[in-house]
CSV table of C-alpha atoms and ligand atoms in Angstrom, one decimal:
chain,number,residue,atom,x,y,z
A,1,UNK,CA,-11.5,17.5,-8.9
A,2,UNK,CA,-8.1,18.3,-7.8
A,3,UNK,CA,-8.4,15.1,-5.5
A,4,UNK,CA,-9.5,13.1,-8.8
A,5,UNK,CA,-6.6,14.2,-10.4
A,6,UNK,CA,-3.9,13.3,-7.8
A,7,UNK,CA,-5.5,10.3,-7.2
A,8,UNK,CA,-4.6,10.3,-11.1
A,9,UNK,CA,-1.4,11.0,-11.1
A,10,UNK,CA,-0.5,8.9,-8.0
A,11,UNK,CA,-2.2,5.6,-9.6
A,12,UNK,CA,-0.5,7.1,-12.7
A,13,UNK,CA,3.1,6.8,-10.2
A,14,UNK,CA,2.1,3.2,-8.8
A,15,UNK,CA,1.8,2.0,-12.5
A,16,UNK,CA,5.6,2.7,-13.0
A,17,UNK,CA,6.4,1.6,-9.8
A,18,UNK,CA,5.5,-2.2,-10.3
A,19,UNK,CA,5.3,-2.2,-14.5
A,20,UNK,CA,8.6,-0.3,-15.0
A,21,UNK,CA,9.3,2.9,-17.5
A,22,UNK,CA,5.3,3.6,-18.6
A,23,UNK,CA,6.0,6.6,-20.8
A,24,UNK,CA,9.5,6.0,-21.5
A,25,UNK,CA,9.1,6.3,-24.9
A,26,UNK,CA,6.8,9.8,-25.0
A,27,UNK,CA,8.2,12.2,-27.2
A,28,UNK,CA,11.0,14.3,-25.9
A,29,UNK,CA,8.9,17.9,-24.6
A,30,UNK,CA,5.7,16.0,-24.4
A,31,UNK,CA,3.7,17.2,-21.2
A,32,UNK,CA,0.6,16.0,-21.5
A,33,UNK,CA,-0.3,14.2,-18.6
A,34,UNK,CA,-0.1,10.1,-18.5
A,35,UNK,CA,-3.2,8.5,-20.3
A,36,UNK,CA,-5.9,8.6,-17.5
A,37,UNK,CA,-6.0,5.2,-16.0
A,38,UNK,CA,-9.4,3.8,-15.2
A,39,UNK,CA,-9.0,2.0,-11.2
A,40,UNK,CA,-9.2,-1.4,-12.9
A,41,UNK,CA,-6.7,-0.9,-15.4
A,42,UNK,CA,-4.3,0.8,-13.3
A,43,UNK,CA,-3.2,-1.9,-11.2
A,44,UNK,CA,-2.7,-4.3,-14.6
A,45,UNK,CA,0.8,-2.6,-15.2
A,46,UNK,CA,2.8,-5.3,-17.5
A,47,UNK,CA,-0.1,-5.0,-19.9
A,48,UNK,CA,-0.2,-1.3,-19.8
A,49,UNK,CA,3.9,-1.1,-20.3
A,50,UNK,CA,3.0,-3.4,-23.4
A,51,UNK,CA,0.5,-1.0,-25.1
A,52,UNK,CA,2.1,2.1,-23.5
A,53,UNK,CA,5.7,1.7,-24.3
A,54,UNK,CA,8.0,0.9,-27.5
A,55,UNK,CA,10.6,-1.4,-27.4
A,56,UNK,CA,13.0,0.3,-25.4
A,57,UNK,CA,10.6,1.0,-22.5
A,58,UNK,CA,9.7,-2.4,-23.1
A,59,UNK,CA,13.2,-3.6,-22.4
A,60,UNK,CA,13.5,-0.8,-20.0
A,61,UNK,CA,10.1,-2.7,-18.4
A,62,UNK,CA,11.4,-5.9,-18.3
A,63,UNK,CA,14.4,-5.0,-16.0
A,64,UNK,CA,11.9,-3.0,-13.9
A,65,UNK,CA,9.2,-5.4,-13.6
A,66,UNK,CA,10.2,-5.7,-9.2
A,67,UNK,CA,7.4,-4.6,-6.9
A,68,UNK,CA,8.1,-2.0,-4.6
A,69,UNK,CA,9.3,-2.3,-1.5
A,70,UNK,CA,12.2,-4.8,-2.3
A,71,UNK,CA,15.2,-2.9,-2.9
A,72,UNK,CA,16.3,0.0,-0.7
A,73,UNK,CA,18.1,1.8,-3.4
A,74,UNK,CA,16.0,2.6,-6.8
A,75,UNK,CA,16.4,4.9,-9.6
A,76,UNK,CA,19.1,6.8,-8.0
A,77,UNK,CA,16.8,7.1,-4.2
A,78,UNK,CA,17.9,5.6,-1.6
A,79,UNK,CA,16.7,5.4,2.2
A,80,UNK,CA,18.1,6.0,5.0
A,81,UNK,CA,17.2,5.2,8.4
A,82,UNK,CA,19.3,6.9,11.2
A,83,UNK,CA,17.8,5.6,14.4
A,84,UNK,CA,18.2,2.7,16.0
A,85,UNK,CA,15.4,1.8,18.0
A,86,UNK,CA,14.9,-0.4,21.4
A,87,UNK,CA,12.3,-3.0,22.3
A,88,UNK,CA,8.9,-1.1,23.4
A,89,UNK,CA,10.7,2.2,24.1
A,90,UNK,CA,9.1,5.0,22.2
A,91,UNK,CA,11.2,6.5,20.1
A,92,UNK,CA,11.5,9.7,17.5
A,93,UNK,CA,12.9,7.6,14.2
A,94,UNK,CA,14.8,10.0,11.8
A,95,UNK,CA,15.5,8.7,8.3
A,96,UNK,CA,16.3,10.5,4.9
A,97,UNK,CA,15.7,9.6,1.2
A,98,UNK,CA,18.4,10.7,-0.8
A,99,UNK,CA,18.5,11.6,-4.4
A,100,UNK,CA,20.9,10.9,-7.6
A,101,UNK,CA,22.9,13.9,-6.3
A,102,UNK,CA,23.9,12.3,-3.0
A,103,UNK,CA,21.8,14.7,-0.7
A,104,UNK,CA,19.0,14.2,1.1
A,105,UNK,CA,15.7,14.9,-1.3
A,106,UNK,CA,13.0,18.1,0.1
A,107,UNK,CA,10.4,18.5,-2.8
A,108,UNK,CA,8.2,15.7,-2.7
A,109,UNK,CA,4.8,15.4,-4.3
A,110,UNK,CA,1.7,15.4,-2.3
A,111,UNK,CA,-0.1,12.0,-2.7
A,112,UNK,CA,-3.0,11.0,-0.6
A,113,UNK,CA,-2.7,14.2,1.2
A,114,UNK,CA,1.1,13.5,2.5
A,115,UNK,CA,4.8,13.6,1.1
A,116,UNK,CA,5.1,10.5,2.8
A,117,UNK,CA,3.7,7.6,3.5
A,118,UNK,CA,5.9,5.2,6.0
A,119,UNK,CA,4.8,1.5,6.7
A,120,UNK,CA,7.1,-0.6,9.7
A,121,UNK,CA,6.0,-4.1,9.7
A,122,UNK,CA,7.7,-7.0,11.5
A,123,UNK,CA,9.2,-9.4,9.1
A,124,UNK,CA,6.8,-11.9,10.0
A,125,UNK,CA,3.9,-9.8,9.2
A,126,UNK,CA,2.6,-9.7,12.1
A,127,UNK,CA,2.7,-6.5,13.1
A,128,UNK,CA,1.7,-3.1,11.0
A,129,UNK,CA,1.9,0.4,11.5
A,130,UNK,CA,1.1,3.1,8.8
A,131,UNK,CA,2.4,6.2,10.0
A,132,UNK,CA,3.1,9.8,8.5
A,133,UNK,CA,6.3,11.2,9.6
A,134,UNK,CA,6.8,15.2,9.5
A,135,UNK,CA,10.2,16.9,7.7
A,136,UNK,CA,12.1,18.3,10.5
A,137,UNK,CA,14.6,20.2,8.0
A,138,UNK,CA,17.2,19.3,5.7
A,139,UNK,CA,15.4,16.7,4.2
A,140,UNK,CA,15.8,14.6,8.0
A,141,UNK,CA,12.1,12.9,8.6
A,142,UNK,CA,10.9,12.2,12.1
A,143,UNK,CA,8.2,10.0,13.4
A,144,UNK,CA,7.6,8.6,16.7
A,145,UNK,CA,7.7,5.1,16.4
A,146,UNK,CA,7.2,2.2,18.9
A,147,UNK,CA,8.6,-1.6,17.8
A,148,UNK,CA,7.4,-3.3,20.7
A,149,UNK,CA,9.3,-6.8,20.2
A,150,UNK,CA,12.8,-7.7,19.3
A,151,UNK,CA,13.0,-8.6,16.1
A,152,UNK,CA,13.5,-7.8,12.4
A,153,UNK,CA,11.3,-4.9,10.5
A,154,UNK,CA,10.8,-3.7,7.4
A,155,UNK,CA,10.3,0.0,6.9
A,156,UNK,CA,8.9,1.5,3.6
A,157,UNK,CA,9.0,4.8,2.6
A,158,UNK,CA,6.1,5.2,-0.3
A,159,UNK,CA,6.5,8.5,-2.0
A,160,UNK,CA,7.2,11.0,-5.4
A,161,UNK,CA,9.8,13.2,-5.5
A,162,UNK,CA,9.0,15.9,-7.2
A,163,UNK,CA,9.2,15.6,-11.1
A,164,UNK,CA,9.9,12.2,-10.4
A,165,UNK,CA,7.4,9.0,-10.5
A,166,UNK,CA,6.5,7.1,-7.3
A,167,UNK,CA,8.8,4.7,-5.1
A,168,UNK,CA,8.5,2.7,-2.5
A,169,UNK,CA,11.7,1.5,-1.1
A,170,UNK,CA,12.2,-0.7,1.8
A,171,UNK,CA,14.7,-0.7,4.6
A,172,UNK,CA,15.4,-3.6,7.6
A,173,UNK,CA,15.0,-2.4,11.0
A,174,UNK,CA,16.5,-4.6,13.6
A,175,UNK,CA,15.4,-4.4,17.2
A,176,UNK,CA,17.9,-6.0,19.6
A,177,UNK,CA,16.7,-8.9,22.2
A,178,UNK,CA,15.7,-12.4,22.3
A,179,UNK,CA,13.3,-13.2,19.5
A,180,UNK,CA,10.2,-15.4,18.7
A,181,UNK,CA,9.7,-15.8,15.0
A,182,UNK,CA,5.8,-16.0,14.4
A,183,UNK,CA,4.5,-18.4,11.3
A,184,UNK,CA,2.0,-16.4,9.3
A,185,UNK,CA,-1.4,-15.9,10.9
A,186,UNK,CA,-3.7,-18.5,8.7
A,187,UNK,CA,-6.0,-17.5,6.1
A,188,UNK,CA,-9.0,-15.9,7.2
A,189,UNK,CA,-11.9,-14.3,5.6
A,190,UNK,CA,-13.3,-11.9,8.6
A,191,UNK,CA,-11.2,-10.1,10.8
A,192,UNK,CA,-11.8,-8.2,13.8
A,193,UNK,CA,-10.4,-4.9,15.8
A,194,UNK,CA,-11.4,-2.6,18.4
A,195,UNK,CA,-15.4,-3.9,18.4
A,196,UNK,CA,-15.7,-3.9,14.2
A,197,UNK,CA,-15.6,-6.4,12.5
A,198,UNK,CA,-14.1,-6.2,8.1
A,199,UNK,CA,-15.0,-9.2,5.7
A,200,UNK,CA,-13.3,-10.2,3.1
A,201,UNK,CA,-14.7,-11.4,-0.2
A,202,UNK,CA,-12.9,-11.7,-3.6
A,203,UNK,CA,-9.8,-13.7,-4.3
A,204,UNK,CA,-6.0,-12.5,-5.5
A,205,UNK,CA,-5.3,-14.1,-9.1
A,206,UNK,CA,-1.8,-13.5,-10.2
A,207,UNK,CA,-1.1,-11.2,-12.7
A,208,UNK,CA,-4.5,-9.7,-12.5
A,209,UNK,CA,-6.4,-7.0,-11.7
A,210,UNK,CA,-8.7,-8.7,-8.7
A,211,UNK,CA,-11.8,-6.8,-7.1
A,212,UNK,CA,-11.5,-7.3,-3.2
A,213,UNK,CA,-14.6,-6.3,-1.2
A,214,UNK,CA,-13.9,-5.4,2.3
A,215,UNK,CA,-17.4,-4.8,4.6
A,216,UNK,CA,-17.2,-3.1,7.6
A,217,UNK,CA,-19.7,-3.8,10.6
A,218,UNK,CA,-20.1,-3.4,14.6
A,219,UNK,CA,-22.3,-5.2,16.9
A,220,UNK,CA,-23.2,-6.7,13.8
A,221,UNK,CA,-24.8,-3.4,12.1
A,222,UNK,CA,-22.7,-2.4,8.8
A,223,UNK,CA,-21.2,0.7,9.3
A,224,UNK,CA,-22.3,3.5,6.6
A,225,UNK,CA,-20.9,6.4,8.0
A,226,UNK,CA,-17.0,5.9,7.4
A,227,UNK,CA,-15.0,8.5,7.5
A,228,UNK,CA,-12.8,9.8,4.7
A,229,UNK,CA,-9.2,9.0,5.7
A,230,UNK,CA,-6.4,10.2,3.7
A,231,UNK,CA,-8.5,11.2,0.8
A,232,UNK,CA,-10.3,7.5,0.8
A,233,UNK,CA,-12.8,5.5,3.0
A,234,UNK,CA,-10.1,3.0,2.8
A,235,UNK,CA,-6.4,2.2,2.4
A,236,UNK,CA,-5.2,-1.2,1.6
A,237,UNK,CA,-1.4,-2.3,1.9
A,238,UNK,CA,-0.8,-6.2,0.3
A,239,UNK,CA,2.6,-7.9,1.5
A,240,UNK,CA,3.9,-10.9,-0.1
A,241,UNK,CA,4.8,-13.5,2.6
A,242,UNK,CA,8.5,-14.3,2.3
A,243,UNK,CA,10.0,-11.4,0.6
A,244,UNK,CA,7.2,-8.5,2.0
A,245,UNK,CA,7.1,-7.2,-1.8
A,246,UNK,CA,4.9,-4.3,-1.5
A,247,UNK,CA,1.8,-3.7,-2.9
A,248,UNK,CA,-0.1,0.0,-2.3
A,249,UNK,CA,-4.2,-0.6,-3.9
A,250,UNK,CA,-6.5,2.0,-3.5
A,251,UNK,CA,-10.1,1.7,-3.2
A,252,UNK,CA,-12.8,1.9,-6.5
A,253,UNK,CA,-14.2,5.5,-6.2
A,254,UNK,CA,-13.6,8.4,-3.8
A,255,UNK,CA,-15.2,10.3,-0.7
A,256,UNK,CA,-17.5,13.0,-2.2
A,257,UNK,CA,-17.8,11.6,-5.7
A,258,UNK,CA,-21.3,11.0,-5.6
A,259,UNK,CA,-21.7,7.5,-6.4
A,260,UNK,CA,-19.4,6.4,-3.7
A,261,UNK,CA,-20.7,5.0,-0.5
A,262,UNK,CA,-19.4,5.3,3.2
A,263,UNK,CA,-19.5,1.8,3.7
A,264,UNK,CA,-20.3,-0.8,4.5
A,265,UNK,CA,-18.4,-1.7,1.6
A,266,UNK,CA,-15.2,-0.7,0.1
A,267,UNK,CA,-14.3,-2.2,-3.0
A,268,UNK,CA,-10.8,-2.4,-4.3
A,269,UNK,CA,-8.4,-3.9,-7.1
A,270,UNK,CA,-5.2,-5.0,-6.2
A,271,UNK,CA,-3.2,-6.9,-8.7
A,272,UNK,CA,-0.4,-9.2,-7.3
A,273,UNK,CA,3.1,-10.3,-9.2
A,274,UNK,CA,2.9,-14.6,-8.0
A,275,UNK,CA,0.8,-16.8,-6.5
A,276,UNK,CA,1.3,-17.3,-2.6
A,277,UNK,CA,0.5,-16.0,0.6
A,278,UNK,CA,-0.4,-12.2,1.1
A,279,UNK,CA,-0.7,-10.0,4.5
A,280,UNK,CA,-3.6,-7.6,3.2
A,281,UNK,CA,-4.0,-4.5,6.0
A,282,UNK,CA,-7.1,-2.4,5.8
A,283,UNK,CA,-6.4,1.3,7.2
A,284,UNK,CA,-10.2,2.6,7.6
A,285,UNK,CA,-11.5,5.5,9.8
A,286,UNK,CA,-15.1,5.5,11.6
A,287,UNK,CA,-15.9,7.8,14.7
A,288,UNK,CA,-12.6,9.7,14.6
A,289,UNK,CA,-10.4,7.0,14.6
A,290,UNK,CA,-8.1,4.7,12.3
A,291,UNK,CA,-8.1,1.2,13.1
A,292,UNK,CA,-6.5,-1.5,10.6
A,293,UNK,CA,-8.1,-4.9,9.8
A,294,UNK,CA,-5.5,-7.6,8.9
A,295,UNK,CA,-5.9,-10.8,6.6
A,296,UNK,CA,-4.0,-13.2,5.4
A,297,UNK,CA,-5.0,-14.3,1.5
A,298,UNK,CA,-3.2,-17.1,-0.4
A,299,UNK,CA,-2.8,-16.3,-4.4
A,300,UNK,CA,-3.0,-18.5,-7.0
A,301,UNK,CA,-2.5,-22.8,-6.8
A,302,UNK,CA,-3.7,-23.8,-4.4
A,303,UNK,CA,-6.9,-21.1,-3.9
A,304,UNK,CA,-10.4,-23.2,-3.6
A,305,UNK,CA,-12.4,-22.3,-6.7
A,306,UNK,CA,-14.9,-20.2,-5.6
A,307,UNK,CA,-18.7,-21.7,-6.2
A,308,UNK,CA,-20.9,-19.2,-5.1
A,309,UNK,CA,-19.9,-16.7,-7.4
A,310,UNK,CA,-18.3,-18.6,-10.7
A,311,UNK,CA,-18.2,-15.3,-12.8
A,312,UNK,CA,-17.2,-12.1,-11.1
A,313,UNK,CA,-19.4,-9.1,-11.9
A,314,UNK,CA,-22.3,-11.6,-11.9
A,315,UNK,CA,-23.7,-11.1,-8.4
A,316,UNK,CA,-24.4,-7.3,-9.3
A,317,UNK,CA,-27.8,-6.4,-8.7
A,318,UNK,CA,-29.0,-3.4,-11.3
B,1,CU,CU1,0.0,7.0,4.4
């Protein structure tokens, strides 16, 4: 219950992250929560902003209309990395968000069980690491982080201040030494880490709310005993290849829901702003351990038609 409701109002926080001032025009006092989102809906932002918002949030959602991830100042937040880090040296990386008022921000709602969630990829996408870093006082967070190869990184802080809606703002990281720019890994539809192996089926269609499936499976057995991680059997992060526009999706349905299966399968709906190339990275937990599955998905001209399946919802059994 209390999970459902988070889950709620962090969907509720994604919504205004990528569709701009949802609510904006609610009467001044009002406290009733944001309408309830169904998962399909809540990825489908301009729309919502549309029927949600009169003009002047509409306006206000035009200007606003950026994913996440792109800007490291927003709404008066700004992050602040204060380490520097060094080619495969472990190191504790200190950062602060700070507010409107200058200082560095403390009350931060819980979303997915953390304050914070902080992403470090390497500009070419090749790399990932979903980490939760720990507030050592004063608003300073601390992580320890490892950036193996030179090179430039983009760090994203994905959280709520408290009061406030959700934000995810990025920051470059740059690691000193000679580097080797990667071309994106090419599109692939099965992936494989640490002995398990995640498929991919479903297709990114700009500006809608698509239904990804990913299956999980070792030594060629589906896995049905996933492990709730993070208050989800699965997390998905989408990058946009080229500007690394940040997309946060969640999976359809929740650990102890009673209609929600510990795999194979974990459905999700991601909805992403263009057509192009995505980085998608799974975050999934089985035995005690989270392992991320990467894939690389193109968006809209220039996607195959798919054949098999020409209506989506079809292929349900009942
Ligand atoms: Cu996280």
């Amino acid at each position: 219950m209390n999970a459902a409701i988070r889950l709620g109002a962090y969907v509720a926080g994604l919504a205004v992250v990528f569709g701009g001032a949802l609510g904006v025009g609610n009467a001044v006092g009002e406290v009733a929560p944001a309408p309830a989102p169904t998962h399909g809906a809540a990825h489908a932002t301009p729309t919502a902003t549309e029927e949600h918002g009169g003009h002047e949030s509409q306006a206000a959602a035009a200007k606003d209309n950026t994913p996440g991830g792109l800007q490291v100042s927003e709404k008066g937040y700004t992050l602040n990395p204060l380490t520097t880090l060094k080619a495969g040296e472990p190191a504790d990386f200190r950062f602060t968000v700070t507010g409107p008022d200058g200082k560095p921000v403390t009350d931060f709602q819980v979303q997915h069980d953390k304050k914070l969630h902080f992403i470090v990829v390497s500009r070419d996408l090749g790399s990932f690491q979903h980490v939760h870093p720990v507030e050592a006082g004063g608003g300073v967070w601390s992580v320890k982080l490892t950036l193996e190869d030179p090179g430039a990184y983009r760090a994203f802080a994905d959280f709520a201040p408290t009061g406030g809606s959700g934000l995810t703002l990025g920051a470059d990281l740059l690691v000193a030494g000679e580097y080797k720019p990667k071309p994106l890994p090419e599109t692939n539809r099965e992936s494989t880490v640490d002995g398990y192996t995640v498929a991919l089926k479903g297709d990114l269609v700009p500006g809608r709310s698509s239904k990804l499936t990913l299956s999980v499976s070792k030594d060629g057995k589906p896995v049905t005993d996933l492990q709730p991680y993070l208050g989800a059997y699965g997390h998905l992060v989408a990058l946009r290849g080229g500007d690394l526009a940040y997309l946060h999706v969640h999976p359809d349905g929740e650990p102890g829901d009673g209609k929600t299966p510990a795999g194979p399968e974990i459905t999700f709906y991601a909805e992403v702003p263009s057509g192009g190339d995505y980085r998608l990275f799974l975050d999934f937990q089985h035995e005690g351990k989270v392992r991320t599955a990467d894939f690389t998905a193109k968006a809209g001209p220039g996607q195959p038609k798919p054949t098999a399946e020409p209506g989506s919802g079809h292929n349900d059994s009942h």
